[in-house]
XYZ file of C-alpha atoms in Angstrom:
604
model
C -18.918 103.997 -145.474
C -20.969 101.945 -147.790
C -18.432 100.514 -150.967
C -19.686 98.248 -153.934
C -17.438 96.320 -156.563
C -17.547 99.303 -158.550
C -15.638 101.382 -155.532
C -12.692 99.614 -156.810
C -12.612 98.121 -160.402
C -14.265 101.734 -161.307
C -10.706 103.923 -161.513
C -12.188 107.075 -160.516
C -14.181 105.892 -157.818
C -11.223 104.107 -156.394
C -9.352 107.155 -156.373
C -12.367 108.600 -154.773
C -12.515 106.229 -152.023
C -9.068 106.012 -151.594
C -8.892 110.065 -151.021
C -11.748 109.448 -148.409
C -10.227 106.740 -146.581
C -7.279 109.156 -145.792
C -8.864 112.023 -145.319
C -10.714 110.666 -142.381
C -7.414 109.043 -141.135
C -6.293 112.296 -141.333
C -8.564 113.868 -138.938
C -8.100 110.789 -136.576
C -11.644 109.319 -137.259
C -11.711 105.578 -137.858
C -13.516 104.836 -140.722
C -15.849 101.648 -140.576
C -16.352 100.276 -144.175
C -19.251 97.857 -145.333
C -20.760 96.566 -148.730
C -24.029 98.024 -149.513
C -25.514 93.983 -149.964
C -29.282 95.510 -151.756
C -26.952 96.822 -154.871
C -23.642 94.974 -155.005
C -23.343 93.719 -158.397
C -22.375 90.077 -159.166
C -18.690 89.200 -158.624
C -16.931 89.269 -162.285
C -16.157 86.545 -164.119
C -12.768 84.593 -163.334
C -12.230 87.248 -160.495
C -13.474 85.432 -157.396
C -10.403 85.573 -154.888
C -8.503 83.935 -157.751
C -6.776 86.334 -159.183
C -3.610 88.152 -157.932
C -4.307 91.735 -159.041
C -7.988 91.861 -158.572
C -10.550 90.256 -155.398
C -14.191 90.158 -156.179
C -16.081 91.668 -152.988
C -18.677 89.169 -151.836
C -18.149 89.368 -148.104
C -16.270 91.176 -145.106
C -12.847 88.847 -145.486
C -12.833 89.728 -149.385
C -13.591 93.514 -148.371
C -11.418 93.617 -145.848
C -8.546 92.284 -147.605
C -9.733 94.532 -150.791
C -9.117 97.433 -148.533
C -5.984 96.398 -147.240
C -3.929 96.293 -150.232
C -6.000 99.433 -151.324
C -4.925 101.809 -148.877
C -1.602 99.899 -148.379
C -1.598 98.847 -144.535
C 0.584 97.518 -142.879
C -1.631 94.689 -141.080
C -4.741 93.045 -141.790
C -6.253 91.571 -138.688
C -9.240 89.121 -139.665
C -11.007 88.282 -136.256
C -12.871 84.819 -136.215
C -15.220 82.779 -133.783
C -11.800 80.608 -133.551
C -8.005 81.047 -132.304
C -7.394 80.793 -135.789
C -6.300 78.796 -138.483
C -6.287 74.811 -137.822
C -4.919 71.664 -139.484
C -8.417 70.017 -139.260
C -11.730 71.416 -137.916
C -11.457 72.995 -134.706
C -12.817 70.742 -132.112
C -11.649 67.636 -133.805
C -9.782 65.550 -131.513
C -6.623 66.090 -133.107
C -6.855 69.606 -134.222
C -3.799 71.740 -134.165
C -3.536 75.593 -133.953
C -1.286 76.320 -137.167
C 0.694 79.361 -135.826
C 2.202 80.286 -139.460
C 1.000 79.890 -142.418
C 2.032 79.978 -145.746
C 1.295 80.326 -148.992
C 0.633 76.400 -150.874
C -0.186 74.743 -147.487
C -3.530 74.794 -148.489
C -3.160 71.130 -148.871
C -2.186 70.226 -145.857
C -5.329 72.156 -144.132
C -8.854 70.087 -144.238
C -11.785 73.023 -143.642
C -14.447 72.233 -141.936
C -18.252 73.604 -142.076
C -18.780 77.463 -142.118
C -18.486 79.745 -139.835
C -21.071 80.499 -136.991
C -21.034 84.293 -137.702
C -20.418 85.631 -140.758
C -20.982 84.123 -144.628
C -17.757 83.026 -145.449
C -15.833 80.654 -143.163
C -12.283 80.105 -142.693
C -11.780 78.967 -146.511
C -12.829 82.191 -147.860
C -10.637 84.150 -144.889
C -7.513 82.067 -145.582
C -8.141 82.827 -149.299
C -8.963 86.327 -148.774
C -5.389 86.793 -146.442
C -3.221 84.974 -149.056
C -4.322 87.491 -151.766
C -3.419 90.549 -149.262
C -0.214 88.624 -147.981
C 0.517 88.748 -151.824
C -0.212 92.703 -151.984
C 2.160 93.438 -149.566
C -0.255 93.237 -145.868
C 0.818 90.758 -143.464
C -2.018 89.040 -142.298
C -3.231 87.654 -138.591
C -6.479 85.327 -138.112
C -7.334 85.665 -134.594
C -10.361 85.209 -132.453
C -12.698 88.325 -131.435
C -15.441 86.776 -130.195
C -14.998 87.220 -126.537
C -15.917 91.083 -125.258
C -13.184 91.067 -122.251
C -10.191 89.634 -124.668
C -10.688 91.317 -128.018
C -9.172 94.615 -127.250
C -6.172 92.782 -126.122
C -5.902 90.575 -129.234
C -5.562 93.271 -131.297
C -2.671 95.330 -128.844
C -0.853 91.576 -128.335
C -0.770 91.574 -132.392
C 0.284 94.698 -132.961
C 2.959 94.630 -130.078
C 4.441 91.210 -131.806
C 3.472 88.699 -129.581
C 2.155 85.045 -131.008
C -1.402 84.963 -131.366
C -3.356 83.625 -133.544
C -2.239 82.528 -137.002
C 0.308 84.640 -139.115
C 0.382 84.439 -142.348
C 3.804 84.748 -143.667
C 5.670 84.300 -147.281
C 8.828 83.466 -145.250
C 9.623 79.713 -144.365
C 11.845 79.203 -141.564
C 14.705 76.840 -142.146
C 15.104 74.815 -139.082
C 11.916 72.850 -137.481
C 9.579 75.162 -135.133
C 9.583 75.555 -131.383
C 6.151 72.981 -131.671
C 7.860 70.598 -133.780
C 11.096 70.774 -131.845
C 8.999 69.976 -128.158
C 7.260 66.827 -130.325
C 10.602 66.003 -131.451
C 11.881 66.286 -127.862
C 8.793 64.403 -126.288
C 9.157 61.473 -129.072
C 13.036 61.479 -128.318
C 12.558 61.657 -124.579
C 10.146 58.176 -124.522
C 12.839 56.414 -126.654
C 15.702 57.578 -124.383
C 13.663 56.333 -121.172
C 13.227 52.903 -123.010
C 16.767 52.747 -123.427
C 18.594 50.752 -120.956
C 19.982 51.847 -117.848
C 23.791 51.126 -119.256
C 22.913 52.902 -122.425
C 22.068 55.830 -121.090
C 25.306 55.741 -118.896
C 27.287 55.386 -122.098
C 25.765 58.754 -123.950
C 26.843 60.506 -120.738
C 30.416 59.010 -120.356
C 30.293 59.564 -124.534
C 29.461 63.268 -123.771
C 32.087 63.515 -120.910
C 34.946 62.397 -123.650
C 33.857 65.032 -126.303
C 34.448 67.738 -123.586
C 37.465 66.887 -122.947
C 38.579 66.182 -126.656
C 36.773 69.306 -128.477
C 38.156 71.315 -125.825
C 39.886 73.644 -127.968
C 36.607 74.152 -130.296
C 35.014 74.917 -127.557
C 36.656 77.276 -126.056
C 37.387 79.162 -129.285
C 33.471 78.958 -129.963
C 33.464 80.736 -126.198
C 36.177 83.273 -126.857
C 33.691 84.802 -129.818
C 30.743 84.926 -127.549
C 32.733 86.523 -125.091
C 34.498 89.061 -127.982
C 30.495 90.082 -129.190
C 29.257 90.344 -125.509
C 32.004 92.725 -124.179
C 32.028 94.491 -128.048
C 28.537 94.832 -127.491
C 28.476 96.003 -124.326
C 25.119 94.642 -122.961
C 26.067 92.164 -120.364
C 26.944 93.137 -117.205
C 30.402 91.916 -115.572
C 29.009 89.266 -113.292
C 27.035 87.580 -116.649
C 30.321 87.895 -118.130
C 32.023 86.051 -115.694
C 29.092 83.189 -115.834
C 29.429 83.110 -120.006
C 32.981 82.652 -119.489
C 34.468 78.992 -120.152
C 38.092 77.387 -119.427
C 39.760 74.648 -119.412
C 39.322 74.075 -115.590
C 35.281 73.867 -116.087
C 35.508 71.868 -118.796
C 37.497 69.568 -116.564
C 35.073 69.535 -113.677
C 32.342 69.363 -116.205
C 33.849 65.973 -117.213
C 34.253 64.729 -113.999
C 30.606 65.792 -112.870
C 29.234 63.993 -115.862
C 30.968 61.133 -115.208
C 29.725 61.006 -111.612
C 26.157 61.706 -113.447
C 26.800 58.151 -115.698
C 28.069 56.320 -112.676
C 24.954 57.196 -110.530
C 22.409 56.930 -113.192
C 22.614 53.181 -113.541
C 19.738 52.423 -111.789
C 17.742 55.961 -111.649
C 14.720 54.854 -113.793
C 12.771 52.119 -113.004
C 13.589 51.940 -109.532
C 10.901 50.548 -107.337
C 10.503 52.294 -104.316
C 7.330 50.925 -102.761
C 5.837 47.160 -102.805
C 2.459 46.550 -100.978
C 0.644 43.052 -101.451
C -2.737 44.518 -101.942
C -4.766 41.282 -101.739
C -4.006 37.037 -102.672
C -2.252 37.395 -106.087
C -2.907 41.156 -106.035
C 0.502 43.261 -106.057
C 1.293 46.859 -106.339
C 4.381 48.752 -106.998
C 6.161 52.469 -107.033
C 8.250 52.712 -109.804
C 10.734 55.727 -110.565
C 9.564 57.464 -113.801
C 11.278 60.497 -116.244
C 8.945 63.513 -115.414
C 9.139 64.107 -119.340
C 10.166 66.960 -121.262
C 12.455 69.855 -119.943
C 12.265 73.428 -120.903
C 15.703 74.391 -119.557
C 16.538 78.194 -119.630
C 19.889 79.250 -119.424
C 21.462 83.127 -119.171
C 24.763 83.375 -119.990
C 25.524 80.107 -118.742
C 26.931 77.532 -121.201
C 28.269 75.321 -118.889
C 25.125 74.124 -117.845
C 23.687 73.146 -120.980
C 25.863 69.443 -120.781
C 25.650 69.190 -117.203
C 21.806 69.892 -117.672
C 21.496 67.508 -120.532
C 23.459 64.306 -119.065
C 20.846 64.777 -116.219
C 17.701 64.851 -118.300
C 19.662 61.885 -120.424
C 20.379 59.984 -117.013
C 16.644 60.144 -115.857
C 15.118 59.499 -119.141
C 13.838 63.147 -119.919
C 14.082 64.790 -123.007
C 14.970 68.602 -122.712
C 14.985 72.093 -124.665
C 17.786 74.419 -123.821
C 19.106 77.687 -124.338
C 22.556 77.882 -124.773
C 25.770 78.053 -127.532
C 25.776 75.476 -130.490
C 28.888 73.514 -130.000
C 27.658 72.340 -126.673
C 24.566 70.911 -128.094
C 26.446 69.704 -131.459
C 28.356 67.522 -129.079
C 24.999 66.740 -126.938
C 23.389 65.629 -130.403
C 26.548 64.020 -131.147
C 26.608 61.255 -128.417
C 23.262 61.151 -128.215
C 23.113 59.689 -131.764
C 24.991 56.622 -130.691
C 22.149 54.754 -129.501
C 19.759 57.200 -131.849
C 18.069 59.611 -129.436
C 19.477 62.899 -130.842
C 16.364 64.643 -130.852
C 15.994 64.243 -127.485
C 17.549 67.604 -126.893
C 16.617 70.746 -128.790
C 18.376 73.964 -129.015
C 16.340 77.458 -129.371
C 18.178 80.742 -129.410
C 15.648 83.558 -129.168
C 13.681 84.652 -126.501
C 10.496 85.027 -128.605
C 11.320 81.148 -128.915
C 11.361 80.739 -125.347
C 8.281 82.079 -125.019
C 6.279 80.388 -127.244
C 7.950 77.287 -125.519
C 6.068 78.517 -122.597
C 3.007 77.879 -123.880
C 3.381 74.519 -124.966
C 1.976 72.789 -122.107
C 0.776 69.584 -123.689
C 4.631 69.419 -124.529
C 6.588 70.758 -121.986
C 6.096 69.095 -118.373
C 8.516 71.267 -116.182
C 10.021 74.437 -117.129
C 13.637 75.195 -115.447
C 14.949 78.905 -115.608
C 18.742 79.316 -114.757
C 19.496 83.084 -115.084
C 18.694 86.395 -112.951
C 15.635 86.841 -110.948
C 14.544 89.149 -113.341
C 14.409 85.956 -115.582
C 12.715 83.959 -113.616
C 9.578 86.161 -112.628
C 9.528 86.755 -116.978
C 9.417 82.736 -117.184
C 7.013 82.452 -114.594
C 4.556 85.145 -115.637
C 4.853 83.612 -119.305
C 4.463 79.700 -118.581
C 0.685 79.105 -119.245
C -0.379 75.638 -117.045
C 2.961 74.575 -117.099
C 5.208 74.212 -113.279
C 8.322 76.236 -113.042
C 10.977 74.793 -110.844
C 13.447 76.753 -109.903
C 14.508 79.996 -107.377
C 13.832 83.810 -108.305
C 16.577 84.968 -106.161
C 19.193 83.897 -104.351
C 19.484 85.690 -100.899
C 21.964 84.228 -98.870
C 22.693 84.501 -95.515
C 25.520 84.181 -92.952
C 25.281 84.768 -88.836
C 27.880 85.013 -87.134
C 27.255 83.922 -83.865
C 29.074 85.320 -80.366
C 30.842 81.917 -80.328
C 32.177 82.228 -83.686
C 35.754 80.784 -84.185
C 38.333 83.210 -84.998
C 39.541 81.535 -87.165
C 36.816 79.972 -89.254
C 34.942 83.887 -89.693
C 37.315 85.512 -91.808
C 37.776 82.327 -94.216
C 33.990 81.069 -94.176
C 32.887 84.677 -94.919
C 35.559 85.359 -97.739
C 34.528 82.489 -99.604
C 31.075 82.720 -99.115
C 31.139 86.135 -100.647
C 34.376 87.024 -102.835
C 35.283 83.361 -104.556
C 32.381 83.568 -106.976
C 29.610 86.795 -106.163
C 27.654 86.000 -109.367
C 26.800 82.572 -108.415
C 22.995 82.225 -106.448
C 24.697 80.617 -103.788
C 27.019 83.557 -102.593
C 26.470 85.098 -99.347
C 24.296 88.707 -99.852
C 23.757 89.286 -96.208
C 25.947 89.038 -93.587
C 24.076 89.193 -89.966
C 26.553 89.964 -86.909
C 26.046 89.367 -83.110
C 25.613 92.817 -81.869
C 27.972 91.815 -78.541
C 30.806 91.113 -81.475
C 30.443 95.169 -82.309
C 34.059 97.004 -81.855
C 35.577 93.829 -80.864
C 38.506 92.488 -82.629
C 36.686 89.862 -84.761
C 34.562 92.333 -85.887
C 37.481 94.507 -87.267
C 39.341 91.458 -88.716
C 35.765 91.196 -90.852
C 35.313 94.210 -91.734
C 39.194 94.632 -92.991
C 39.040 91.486 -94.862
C 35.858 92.714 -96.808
C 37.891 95.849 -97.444
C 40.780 94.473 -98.992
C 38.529 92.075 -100.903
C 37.197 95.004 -102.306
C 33.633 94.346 -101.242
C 31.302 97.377 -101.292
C 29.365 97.442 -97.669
C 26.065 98.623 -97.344
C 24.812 99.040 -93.903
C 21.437 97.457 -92.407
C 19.203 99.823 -90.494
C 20.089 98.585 -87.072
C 23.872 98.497 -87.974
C 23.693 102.145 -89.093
C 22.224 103.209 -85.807
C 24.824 102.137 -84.269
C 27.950 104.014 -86.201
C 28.680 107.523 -85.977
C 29.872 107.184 -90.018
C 28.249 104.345 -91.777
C 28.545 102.972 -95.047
C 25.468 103.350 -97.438
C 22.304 102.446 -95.678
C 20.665 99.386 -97.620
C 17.574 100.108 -99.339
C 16.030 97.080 -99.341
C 17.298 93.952 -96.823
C 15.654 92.127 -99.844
C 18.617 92.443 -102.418
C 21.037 90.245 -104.365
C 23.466 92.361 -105.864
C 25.152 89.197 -107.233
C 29.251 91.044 -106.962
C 31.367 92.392 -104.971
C 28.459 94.318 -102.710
C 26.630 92.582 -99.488
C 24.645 94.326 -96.518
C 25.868 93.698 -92.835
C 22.959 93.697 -90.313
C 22.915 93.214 -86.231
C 21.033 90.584 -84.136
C 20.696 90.618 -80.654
C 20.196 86.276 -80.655
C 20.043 83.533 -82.981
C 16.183 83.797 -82.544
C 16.623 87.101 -84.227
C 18.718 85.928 -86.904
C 16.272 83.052 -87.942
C 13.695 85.351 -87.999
C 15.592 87.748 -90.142
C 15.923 85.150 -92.476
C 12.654 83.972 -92.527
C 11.680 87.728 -93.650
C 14.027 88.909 -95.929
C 15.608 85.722 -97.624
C 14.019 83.701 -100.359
C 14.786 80.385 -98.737
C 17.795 79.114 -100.466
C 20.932 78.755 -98.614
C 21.281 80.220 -95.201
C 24.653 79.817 -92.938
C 25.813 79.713 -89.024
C 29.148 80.489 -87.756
C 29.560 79.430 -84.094
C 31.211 76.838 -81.937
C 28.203 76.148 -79.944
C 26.209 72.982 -80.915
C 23.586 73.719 -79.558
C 23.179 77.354 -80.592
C 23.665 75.491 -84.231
C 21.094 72.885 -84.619
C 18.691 75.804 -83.198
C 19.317 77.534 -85.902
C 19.995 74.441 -88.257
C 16.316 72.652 -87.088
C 14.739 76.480 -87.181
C 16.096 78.054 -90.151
C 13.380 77.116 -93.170
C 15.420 76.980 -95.884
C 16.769 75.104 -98.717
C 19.834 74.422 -97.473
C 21.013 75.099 -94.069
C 24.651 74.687 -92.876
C 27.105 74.916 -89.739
C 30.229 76.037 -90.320
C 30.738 76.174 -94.083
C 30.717 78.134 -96.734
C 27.403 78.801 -98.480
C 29.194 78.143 -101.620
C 28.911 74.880 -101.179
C 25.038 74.568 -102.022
C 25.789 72.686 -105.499
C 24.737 69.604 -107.068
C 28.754 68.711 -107.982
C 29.646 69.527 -104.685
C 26.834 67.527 -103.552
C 28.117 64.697 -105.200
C 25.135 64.666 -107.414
C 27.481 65.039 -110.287
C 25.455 68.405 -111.338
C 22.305 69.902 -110.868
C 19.726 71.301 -113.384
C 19.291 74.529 -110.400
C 18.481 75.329 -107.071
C 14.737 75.014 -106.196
C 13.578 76.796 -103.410
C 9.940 75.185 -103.993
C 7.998 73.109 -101.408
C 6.795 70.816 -103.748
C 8.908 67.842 -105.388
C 12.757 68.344 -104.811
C 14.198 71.591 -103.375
C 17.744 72.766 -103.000
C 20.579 71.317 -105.643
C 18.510 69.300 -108.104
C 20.103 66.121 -109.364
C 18.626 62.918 -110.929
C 16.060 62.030 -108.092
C 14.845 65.624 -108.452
C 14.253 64.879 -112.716
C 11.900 61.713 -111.772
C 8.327 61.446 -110.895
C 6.620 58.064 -110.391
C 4.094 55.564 -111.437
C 2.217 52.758 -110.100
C 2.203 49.105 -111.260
C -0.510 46.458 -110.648
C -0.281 43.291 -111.548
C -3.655 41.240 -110.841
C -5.035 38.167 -111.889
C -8.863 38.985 -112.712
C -9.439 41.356 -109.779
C -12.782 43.770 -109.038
C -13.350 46.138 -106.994
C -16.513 43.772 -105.691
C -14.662 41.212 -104.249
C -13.979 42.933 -101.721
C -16.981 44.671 -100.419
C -18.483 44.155 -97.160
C -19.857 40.631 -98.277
C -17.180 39.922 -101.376
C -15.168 37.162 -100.982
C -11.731 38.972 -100.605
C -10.097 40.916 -97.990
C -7.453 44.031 -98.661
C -3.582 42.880 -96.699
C -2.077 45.699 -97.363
C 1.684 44.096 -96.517
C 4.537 45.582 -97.280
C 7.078 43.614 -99.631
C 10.653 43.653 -99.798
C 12.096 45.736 -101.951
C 14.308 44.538 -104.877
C 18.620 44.759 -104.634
C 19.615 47.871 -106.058
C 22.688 47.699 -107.842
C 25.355 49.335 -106.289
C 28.535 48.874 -108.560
């Protein structure tokens, strides 16, 4: 369709096109609309994207914007040779993607030349969607150059997601999820700079509001419990994890104080001194990794434990979790001026365009379901996830099993806690313990626990009635539920483990040391124990004071993360007008390469 000026300052051929444009909808054919450039008239005077009730057409942004208010869309998607809209020209070194805009930031924008395609350039587009955005169309600028990515531009913007820039006549009140990570990264390199005892007194500062806002809290924790159970959406074992009291609030104290104590010489720590060459020495220093993207499910109790950790190793962090918690975070914070080195978000849209931030965020840590991990995973764009996506646990119980360590091991393993990662999922039995009195004292325990039993495939074959064959020997049903399989050795059971657990925290039962570091030395896992619960994979109980999660990763720290897991390092040279020369086959220097004493750590 061919359209002119006249198609819409002329009232009857506006109605005219109008009626067409519909029409066609109608009959599901997509109309595609240009100006007839041999006989457009001149724009009018005073009329050139200037005024709010009319928009001279002189090119496609001023048509297509023209047409949007006409026929009264709902969304106006300009496609450029760029993501979008930026601060400065794209390119420049310090050019930043503007995600919203609105209307009088013009200002605070500096165009650059002209677009590569086209005739008008992103002035005339961001001028042409502010005059829609004020006739009712929301507006996106995205980029369509690229054939493979186009078509899924214009689905991502249609099903909500951020791309692009969005123009919007609504200003959000608090800072956005960009500003917040600079405000965290800013607040993070202060709070490293910060010395050790400094940072030891936020934490002990954090440990006292606990313990004195107690009340406040927990009222703040009976309304989130009163709108999740009102709401019905959260299932009993997120519930349970939401749920505060004044017992955690206790140990929460007492972790954080073991976090303060223990953090006094975390950063800075030098690990590693080589004399390199004469007046030539080299060091491995302990370093904050930077800034945390901390994700939390229904778990407010982690957001302080979390955030004395970051504060303890000199990271700055954004978490998910209730207000008063980071209120009080903020709170002692403030006392040597770091506040903003935490940030709060509270929607998942949030969290996701956290997630993209990877010149801000260094390390992304999800605490939540599986579900929520593979989500944070799939959405983190360049930046590492740390972290475990399930937590299947396991417990054999070997043919020289204690009597009496089965029954309690098992029980707490399973039925003190079954939301937490660390509870037992699987329980793998010696098949000579079968219809032998141990193996009824289990099973009766389980029963009067209440635990739902689901029966493993070779467990089933043997029983004339069995339970519920397992679907999967994959699952972690995270209550009252576990699967009980048979092994004919310990060789079996470690290689059980190795296929159907995700490597976190895997348990023997038996009185036979040597049957136990087998499986101990064998086992590939996290954490591997002897004759304990597998409760007890935890950074408190670790005496690591707390722990930001669980990794079950290869690379950097893996099982309960504490301080040394939130540190990275850097190296420190200190020369005295060094090259690289010197020391070639005929410099004048030679490499030593001696190692160097390292300095007294203190121990108070």
């Amino acid at each position: 369709i061919l359209v002119t000026n006249l198609d819409f300052h002329d009232e009857q051929k506006r109605r005219n096109l109008n009626g067409t444009l519909h029409e066609l909808l109608r009959m599901n054919i997509v109309p595609i609309i240009n100006t007839n450039d041999a006989v457009v008239p001149p724009p009018e005077p005073n009329s050139d994207l200037q005024g709010v009730n009319v928009i001279s057409v002189k090119d496609n942004d001023s048509l297509a914007a023209r047409l949007a208010v006409e026929m009264k869309t709902d969304l106006l998607i300009v496609l450029s040779d760029v993501e979008g809209l930026f601060d400065s020209p794209p390119g420049s070194d310090d050019a930043k993607l503007i995600d919203i805009f609105y209307p009088g930031d013009q200002q605070s924008v500096t165009f650059g030349t002209k677009s590569r395609v086209g005739m008008g350039g992103m002035e005339a587009k961001v001028k042409a969607a502010l005059w829609a955005l004020q006739g009712g169309t929301s507006v996106v600028i995205a980029n369509g150059t690229h054939p493979k990515i186009s078509g899924h531009v214009i689905t991502d913007i249609v099903e909500g997601k951020k791309v692009g820039t969005f123009f919007s006549e609504v200003k959000p009140a608090g800072p956005t999820v960009e500003q917040q990570g600079e405000m965290s990264r800013a607040g993070g390199r202060t709070l490293a700079a910060l010395q050790p005892e400094q940072r030891a007194e936020i934490i002990y500062r954090l440990a006292d509001l606990l313990t004195d806002q107690r009340e406040e809290i927990l009222l703040a924790n009976k309304k989130d419990l009163e709108e999740a159970e009102n709401k019905g959406r959260l299932a009993l074992p997120l519930l349970k994890r939401l749920s505060l009291s004044t017992s955690k609030l206790n140990s929460l104290a007492i972790g954080l104080r073991q976090i303060a104590a223990s953090s006094q010489d975390s950063v800075g720590r030098v690990i590693r001194r080589t004399r390199i060459a004469k007046d030539l020495d080299l060091e491995q220093v302990t370093v904050p990794i930077g800034v945390l993207l901390v994700i939390f499910e229904s778990r407010p109790d982690c957001l302080p434990q979390v955030s004395a950790l970051a504060i303890a190793s000199g990271n700055g962090e954004a978490a998910h979790s209730n207000q008063i918690l980071h209120h009080l975070t903020q709170e002692a914070l403030s006392i040597h001026g770091v506040k903003d080195a935490v940030q709060l978000v509270n929607t998942r849209e949030e969290v996701e365009d956290l997630c993209r931030l990877d010149k801000l965020i260094d390390l992304i840590i999800p605490r939540g379901s599986s579900q929520l991990v593979r989500n944070i995973q799939k959405a983190a764009k360049g930046i590492p996830v740390m972290g475990h996506s399930e937590g299947i646990c396991h417990v054999y119980v070997d043919t020289d099993a204690s009597v009496e360590k089965v029954t309690r091991i098992i029980r707490d393993s399973k039925c003190e806690y079954p939301a937490a990662c660390n509870a037992l999922e699987t329980l793998l039995i010696h098949r000579d313990l079968l219809r032998t009195p141990l193996f009824d004292q289990i099973i009766d325990m389980l029963r009067v626990e209440q635990v739902k039993i689901h029966a493993g495939p070779k467990f089933a074959s043997y029983l004339t009635f069995s339970p519920s064959e397992v679907k999967s020997l994959r699952t972690e049903y995270g209550d009252l539920e576990c699967c009980i399989e048979v092994v004919d050795s310990v060789q079996e059971a470690v290689e059980h483990i190795h296929k159907y657990g995700s490597s976190h925290t895997d348990v023997i039962i038996t009185e036979n040391e040597k049957t136990a570091e087998f499986f101990l030395q064998h086992v590939d896992s996290a954490c591997v124990f002897w004759n304990a619960s597998t409760r007890f994979s935890d950074g408190y109980r670790f005496g690591l004071g707390a722990e930001v999660g669980i990794s079950t990763s290869r690379i950097h720290a893996r099982g309960p993360v504490g301080i040394e897991g939130l540190l990275t390092t850097k190296w420190l040279l200190r020369g005295d007008n060094h090259i690289v020369s010197d020391f070639s086959e005929h410099g004048s220097m030679k490499y030593l390469h001696e190692s160097l004493p390292l300095p007294q750590r203190n121990m108070n």
